[in-house]
PDB file of C-alpha atoms in Angstrom:
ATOM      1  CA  UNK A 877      65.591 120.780 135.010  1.00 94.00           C
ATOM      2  CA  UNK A 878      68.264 119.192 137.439  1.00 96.00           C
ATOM      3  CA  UNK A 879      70.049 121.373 139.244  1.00 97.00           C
ATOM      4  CA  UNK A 880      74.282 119.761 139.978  1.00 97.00           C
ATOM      5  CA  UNK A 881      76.068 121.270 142.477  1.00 98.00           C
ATOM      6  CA  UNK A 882      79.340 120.773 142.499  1.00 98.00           C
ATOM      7  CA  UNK A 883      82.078 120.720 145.576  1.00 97.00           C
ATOM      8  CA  UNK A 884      85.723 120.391 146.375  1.00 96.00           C
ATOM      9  CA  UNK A 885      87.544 118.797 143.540  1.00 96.00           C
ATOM     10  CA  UNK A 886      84.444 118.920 141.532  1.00 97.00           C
ATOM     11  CA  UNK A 887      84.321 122.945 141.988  1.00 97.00           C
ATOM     12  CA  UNK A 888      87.110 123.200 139.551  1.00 96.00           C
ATOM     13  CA  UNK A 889      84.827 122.882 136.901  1.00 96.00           C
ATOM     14  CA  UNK A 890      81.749 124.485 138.080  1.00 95.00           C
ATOM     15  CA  UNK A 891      80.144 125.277 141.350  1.00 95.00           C
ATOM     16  CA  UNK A 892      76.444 124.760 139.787  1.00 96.00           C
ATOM     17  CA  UNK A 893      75.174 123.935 136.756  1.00 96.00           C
ATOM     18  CA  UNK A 894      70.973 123.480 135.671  1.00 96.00           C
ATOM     19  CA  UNK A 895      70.574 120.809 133.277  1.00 94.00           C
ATOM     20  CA  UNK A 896      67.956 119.224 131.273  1.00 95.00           C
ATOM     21  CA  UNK A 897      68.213 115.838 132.298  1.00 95.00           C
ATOM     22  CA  UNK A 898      67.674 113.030 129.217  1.00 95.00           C
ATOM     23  CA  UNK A 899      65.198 110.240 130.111  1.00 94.00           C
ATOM     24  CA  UNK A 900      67.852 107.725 130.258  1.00 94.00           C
ATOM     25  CA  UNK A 901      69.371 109.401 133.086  1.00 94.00           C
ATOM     26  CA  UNK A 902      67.590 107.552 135.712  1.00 93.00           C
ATOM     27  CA  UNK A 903      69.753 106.948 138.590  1.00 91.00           C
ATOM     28  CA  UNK A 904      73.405 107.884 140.342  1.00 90.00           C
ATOM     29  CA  UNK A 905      75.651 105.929 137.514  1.00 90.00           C
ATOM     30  CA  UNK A 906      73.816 107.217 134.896  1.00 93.00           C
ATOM     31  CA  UNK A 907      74.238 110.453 135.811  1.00 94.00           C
ATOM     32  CA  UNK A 908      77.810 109.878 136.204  1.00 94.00           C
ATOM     33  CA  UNK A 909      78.090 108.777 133.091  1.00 95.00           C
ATOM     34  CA  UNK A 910      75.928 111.755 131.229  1.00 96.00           C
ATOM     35  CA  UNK A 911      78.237 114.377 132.969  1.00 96.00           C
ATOM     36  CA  UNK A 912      81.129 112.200 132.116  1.00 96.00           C
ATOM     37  CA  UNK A 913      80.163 112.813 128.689  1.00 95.00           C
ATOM     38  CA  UNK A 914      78.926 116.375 128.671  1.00 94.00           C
ATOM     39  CA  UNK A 915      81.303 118.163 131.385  1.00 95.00           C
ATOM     40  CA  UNK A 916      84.859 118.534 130.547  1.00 94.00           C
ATOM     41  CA  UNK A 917      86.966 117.007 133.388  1.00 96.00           C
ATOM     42  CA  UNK A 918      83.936 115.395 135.116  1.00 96.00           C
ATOM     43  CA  UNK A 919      84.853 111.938 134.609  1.00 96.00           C
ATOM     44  CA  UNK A 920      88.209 112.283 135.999  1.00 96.00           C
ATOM     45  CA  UNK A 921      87.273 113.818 139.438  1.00 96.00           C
ATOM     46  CA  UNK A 922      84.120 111.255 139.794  1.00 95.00           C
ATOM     47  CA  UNK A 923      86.747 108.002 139.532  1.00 94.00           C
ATOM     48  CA  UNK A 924      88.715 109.741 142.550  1.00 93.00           C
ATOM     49  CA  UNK A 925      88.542 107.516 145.996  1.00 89.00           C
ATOM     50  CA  UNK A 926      85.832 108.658 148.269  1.00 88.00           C
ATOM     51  CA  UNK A 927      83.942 110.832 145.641  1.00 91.00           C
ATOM     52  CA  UNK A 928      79.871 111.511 147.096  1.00 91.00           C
ATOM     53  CA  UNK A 929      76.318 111.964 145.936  1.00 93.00           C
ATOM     54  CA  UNK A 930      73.474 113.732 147.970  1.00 93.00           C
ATOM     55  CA  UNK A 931      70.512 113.663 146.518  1.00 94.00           C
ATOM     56  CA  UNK A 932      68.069 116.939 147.845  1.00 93.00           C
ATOM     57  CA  UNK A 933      70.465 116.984 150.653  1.00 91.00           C
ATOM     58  CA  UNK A 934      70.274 113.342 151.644  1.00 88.00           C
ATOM     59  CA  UNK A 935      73.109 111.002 151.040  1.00 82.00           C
ATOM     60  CA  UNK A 936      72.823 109.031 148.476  1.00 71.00           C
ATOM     61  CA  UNK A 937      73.278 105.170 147.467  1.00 66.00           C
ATOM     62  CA  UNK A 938      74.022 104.256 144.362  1.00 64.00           C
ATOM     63  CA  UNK A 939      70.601 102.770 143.477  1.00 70.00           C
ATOM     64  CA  UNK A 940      69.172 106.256 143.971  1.00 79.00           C
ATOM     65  CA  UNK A 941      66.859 107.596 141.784  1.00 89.00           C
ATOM     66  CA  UNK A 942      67.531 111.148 139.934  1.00 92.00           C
ATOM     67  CA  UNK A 943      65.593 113.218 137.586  1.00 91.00           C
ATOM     68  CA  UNK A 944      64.580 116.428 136.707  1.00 94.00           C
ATOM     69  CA  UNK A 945      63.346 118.504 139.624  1.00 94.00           C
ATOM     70  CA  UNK A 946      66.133 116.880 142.284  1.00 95.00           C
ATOM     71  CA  UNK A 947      69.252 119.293 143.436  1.00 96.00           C
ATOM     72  CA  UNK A 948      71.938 116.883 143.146  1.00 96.00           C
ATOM     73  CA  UNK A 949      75.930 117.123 144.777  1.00 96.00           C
ATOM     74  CA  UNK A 950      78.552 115.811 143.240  1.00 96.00           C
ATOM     75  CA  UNK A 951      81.184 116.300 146.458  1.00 95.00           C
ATOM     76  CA  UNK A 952      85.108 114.883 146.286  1.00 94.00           C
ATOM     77  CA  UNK A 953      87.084 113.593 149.612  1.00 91.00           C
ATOM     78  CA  UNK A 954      85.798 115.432 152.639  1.00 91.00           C
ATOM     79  CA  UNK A 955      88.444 117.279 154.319  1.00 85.00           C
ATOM     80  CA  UNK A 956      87.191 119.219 157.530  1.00 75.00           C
ATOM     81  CA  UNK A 957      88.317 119.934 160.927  1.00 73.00           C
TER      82      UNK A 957
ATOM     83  CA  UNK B1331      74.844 124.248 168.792  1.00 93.00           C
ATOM     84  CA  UNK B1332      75.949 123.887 166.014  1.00 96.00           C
ATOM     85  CA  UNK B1333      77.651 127.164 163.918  1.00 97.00           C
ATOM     86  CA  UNK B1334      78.917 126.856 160.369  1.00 98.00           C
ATOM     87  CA  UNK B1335      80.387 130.391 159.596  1.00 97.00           C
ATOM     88  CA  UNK B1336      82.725 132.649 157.668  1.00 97.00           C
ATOM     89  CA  UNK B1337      83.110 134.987 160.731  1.00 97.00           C
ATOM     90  CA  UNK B1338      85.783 134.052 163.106  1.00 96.00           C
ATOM     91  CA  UNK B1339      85.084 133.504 166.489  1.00 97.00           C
ATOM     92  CA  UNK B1340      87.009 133.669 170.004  1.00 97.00           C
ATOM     93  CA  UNK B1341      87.598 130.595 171.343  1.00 97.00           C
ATOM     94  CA  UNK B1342      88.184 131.621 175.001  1.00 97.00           C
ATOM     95  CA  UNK B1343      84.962 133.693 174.500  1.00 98.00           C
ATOM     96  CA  UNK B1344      82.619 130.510 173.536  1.00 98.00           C
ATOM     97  CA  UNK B1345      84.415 128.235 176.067  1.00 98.00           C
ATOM     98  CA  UNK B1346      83.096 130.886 178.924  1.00 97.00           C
ATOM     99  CA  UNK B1347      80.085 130.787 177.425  1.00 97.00           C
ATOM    100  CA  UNK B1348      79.637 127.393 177.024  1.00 97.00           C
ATOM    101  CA  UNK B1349      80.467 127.076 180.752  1.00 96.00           C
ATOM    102  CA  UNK B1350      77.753 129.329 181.642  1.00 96.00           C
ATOM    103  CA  UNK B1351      75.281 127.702 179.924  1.00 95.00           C
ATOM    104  CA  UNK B1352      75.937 124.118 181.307  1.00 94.00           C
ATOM    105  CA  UNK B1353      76.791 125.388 184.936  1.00 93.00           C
ATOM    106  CA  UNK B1354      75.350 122.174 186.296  1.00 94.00           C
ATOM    107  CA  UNK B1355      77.923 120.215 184.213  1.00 95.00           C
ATOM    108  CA  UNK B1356      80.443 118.635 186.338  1.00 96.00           C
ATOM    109  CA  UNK B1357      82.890 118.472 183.596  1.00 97.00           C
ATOM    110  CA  UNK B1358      83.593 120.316 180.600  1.00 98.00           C
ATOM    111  CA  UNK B1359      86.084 119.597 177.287  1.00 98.00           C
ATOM    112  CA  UNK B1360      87.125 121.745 174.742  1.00 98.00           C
ATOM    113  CA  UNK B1361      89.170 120.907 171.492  1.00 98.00           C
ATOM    114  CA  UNK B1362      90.026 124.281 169.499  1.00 98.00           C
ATOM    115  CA  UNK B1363      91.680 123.328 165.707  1.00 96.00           C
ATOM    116  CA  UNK B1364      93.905 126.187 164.163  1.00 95.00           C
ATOM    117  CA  UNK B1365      95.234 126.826 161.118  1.00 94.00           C
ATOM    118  CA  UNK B1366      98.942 125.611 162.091  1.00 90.00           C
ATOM    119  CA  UNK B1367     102.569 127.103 160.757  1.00 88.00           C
ATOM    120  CA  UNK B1368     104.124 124.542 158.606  1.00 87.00           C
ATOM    121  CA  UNK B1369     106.074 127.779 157.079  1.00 87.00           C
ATOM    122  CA  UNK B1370     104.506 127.458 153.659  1.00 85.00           C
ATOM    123  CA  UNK B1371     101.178 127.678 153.938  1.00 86.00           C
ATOM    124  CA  UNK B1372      99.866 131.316 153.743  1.00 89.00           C
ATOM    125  CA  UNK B1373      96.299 130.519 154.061  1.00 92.00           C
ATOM    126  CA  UNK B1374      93.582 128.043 154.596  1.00 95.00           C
ATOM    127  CA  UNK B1375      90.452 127.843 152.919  1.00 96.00           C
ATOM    128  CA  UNK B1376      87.593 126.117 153.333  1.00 97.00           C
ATOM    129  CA  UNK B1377      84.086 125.362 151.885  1.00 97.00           C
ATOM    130  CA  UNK B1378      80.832 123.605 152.524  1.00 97.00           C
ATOM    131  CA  UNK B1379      77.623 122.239 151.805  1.00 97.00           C
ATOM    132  CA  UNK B1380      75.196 124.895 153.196  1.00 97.00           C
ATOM    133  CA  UNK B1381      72.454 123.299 155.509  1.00 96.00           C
ATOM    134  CA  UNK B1382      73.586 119.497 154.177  1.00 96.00           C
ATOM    135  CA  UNK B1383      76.768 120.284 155.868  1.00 97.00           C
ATOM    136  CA  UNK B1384      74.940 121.373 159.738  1.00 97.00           C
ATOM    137  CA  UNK B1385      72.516 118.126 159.003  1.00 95.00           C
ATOM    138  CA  UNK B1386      75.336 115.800 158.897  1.00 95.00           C
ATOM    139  CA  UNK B1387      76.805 117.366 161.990  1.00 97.00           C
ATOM    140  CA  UNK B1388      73.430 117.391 163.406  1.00 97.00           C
ATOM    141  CA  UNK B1389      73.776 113.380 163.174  1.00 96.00           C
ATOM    142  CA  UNK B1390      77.209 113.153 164.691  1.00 97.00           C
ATOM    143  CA  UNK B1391      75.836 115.376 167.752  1.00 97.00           C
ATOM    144  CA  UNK B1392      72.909 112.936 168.375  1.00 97.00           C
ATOM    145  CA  UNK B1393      75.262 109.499 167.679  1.00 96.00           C
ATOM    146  CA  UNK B1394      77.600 111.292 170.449  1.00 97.00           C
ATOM    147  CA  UNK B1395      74.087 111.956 172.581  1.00 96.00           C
ATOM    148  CA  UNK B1396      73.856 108.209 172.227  1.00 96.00           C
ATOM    149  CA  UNK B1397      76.465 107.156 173.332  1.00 96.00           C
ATOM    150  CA  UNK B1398      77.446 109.574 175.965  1.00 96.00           C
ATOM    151  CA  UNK B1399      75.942 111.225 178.976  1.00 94.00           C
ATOM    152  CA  UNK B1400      76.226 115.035 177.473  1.00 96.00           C
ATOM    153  CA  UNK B1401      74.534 117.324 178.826  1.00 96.00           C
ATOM    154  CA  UNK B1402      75.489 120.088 175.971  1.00 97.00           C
ATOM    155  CA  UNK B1403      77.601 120.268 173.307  1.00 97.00           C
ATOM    156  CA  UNK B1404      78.796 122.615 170.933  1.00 98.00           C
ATOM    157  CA  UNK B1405      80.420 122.941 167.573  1.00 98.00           C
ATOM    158  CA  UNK B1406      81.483 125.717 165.751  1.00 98.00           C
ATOM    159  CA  UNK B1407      83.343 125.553 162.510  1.00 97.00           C
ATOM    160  CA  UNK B1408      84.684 127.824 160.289  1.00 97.00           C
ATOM    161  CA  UNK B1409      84.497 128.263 156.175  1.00 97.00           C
ATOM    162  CA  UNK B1410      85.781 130.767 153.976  1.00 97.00           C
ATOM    163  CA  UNK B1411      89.749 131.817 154.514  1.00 96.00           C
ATOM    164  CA  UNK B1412      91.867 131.685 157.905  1.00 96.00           C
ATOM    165  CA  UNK B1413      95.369 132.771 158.078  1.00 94.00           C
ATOM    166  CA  UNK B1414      97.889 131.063 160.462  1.00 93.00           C
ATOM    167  CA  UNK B1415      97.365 130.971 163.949  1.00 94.00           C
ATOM    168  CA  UNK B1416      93.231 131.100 163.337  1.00 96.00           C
ATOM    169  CA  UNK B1417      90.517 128.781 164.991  1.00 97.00           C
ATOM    170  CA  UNK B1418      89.077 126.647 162.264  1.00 96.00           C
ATOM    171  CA  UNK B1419      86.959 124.591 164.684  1.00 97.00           C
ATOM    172  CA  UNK B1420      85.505 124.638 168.117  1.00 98.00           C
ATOM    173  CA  UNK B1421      84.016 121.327 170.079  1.00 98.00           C
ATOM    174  CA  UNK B1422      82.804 121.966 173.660  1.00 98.00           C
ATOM    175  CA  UNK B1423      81.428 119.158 175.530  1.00 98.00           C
ATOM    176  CA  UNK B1424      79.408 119.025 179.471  1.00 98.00           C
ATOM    177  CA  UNK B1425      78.822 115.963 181.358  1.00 97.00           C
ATOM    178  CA  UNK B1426      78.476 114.882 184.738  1.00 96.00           C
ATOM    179  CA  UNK B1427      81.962 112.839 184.768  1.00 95.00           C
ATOM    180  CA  UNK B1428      84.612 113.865 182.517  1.00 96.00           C
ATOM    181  CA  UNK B1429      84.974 109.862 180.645  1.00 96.00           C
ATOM    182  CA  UNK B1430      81.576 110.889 178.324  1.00 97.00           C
ATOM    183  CA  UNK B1431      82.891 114.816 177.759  1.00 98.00           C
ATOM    184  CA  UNK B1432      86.446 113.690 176.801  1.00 97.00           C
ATOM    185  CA  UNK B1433      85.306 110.311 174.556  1.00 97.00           C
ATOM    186  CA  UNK B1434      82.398 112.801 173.412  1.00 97.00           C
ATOM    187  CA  UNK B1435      84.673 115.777 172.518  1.00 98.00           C
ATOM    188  CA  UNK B1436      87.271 113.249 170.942  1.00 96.00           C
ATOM    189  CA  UNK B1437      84.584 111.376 168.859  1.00 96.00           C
ATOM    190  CA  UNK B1438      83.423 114.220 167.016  1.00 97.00           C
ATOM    191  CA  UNK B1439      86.549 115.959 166.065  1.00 95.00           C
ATOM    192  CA  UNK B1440      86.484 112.312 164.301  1.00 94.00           C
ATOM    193  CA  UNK B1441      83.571 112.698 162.941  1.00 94.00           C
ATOM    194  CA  UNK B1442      84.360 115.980 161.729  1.00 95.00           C
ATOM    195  CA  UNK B1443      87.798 115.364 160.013  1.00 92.00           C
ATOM    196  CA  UNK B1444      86.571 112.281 158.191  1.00 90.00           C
ATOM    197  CA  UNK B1445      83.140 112.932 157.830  1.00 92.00           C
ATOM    198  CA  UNK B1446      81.433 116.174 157.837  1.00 95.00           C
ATOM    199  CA  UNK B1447      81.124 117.493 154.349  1.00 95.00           C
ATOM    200  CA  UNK B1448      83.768 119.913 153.915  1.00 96.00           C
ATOM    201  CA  UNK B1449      86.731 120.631 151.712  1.00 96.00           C
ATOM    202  CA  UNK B1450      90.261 122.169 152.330  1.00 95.00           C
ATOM    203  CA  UNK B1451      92.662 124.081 150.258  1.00 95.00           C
ATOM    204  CA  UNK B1452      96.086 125.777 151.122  1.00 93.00           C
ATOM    205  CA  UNK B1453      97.432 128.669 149.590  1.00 92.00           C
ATOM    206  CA  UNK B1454     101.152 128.219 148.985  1.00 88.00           C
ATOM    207  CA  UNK B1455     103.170 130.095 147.507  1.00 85.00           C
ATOM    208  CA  UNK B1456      99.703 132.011 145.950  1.00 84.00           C
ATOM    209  CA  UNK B1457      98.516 128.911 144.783  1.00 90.00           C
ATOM    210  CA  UNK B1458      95.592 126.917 145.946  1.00 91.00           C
ATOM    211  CA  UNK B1459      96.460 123.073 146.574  1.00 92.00           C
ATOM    212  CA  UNK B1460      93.031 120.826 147.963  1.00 93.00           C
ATOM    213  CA  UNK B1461      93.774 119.294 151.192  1.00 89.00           C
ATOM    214  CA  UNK B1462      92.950 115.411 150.772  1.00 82.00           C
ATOM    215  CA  UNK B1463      92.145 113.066 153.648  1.00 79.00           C
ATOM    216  CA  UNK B1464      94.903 111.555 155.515  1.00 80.00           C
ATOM    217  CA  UNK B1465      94.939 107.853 156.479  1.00 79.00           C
ATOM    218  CA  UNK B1466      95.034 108.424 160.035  1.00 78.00           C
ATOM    219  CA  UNK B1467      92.441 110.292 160.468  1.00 76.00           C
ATOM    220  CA  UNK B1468      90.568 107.504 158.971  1.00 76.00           C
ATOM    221  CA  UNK B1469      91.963 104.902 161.235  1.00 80.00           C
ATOM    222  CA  UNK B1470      90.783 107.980 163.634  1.00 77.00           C
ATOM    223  CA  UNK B1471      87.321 107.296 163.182  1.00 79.00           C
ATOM    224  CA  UNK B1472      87.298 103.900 162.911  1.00 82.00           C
ATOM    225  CA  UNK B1473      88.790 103.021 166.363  1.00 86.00           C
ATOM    226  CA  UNK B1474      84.850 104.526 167.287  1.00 85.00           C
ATOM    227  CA  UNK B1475      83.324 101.590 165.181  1.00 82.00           C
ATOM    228  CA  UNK B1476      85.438  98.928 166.951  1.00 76.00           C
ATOM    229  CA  UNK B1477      84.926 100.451 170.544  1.00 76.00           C
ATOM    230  CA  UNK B1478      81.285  99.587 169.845  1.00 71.00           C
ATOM    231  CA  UNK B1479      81.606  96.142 168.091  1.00 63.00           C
TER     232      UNK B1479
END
């Protein structure tokens, strides 16, 4: 089990969700592309400018390895200050 | 320190306070951010990333540390809703010569528009609108990266 949290843009949809994650979801664009298919106006939000993965609270590349067991942040344009 | 909170603090209040805890600083800079009056905008409200957000700040304090002479710094920001006229942020910076406080103090109100992992929204009009990044707060940061190249 995965646990997605979700912030800013991304929070319109959820603020957390604990999935199951298949065994082809292996890394950052694969998991893009899983939620992109199984969370309704994910994929639209993740092609937004600036969009940002941590992976167990460390920023993430986009060779970064996910699976079952990580807490993972899907986080849109920072805005702060 | 570094404060990530839904209560809201005095500004005036944490200045003296910073001052009293780096008495041997020969100078001190504040920057105080407030929800401003645009005269649509009923509320602010932000969110975070709870400890991710205070790490990342964490790594802006010791890049400033770095780079500057501080001998304390302080950063308090806010989450959750402010109303007009309320401190969203706090940056309070001690050094012996006011150059590293002011490029200090400056540099992480950078860091902390463009950077620090959180997200806006305004209530107009009883609607919430997200806040996205403007360009010159970008170029904002930047100007940090060219300083040093």
């Amino acid at each position: 089990m995965a646990v997605i949290l979700f912030f800013g843009r991304f929070s319109d949809l959820a603020e957390r969700i604990e999935v199951e994650l298949p065994p082809s979801v292996t890394d950052k664009a694969t998991l893009t592309a899983y939620l992109s298919e199984t969370v309704e106006g994910f994929a639209a939000i993740a092609a937004l400018p600036d969009t940002r993965i941590s992976v167990n609270m460390m920023v993430s590349m986009n060779e970064a390895a996910v699976g079952n067991g990580d807490e993972i942040a899907y986080m849109s344009a920072l805005s702060g200050g | 320190m570094i404060r990530v909170s839904d209560i809201r603090f005095d500004p005036a209040a944490e200045l003296a306070a910073f001052q009293t805890a780096a008495s041997d600083a020969g100078a001190v800079v504040s920057f105080t951010g407030r929800v401003r009056d645009d005269g649509a905008t009923e509320a602010l409200i932000l969110s975070h990333y709870a400890g991710f957000t205070e790490a990342q700040i964490e790594t802006f304090v010791a890049e400033a540390r770095k780079r500057w002479g501080l001998q304390a710094c302080t950063i308090l920001h806010r989450v959750g809703e402010m109303v007009v006229g309320e401190p969203i942020v706090f940056v309070a910076t001690a050094s012996a010569h006011r150059r590293d406080a002011f490029e200090a103090c400056d540099f992480l109100m950078d860091k902390l528009k463009s950077e620090a992992p959180f997200w806006k929204q305004e209530n107009k009009a009883g609607k919430r609108v997200w806040i996205e990044p403007r360009e010159q707060d970008k170029v904002g940061l930047k100007r940090w990266d060219d300083a040093r190249s």
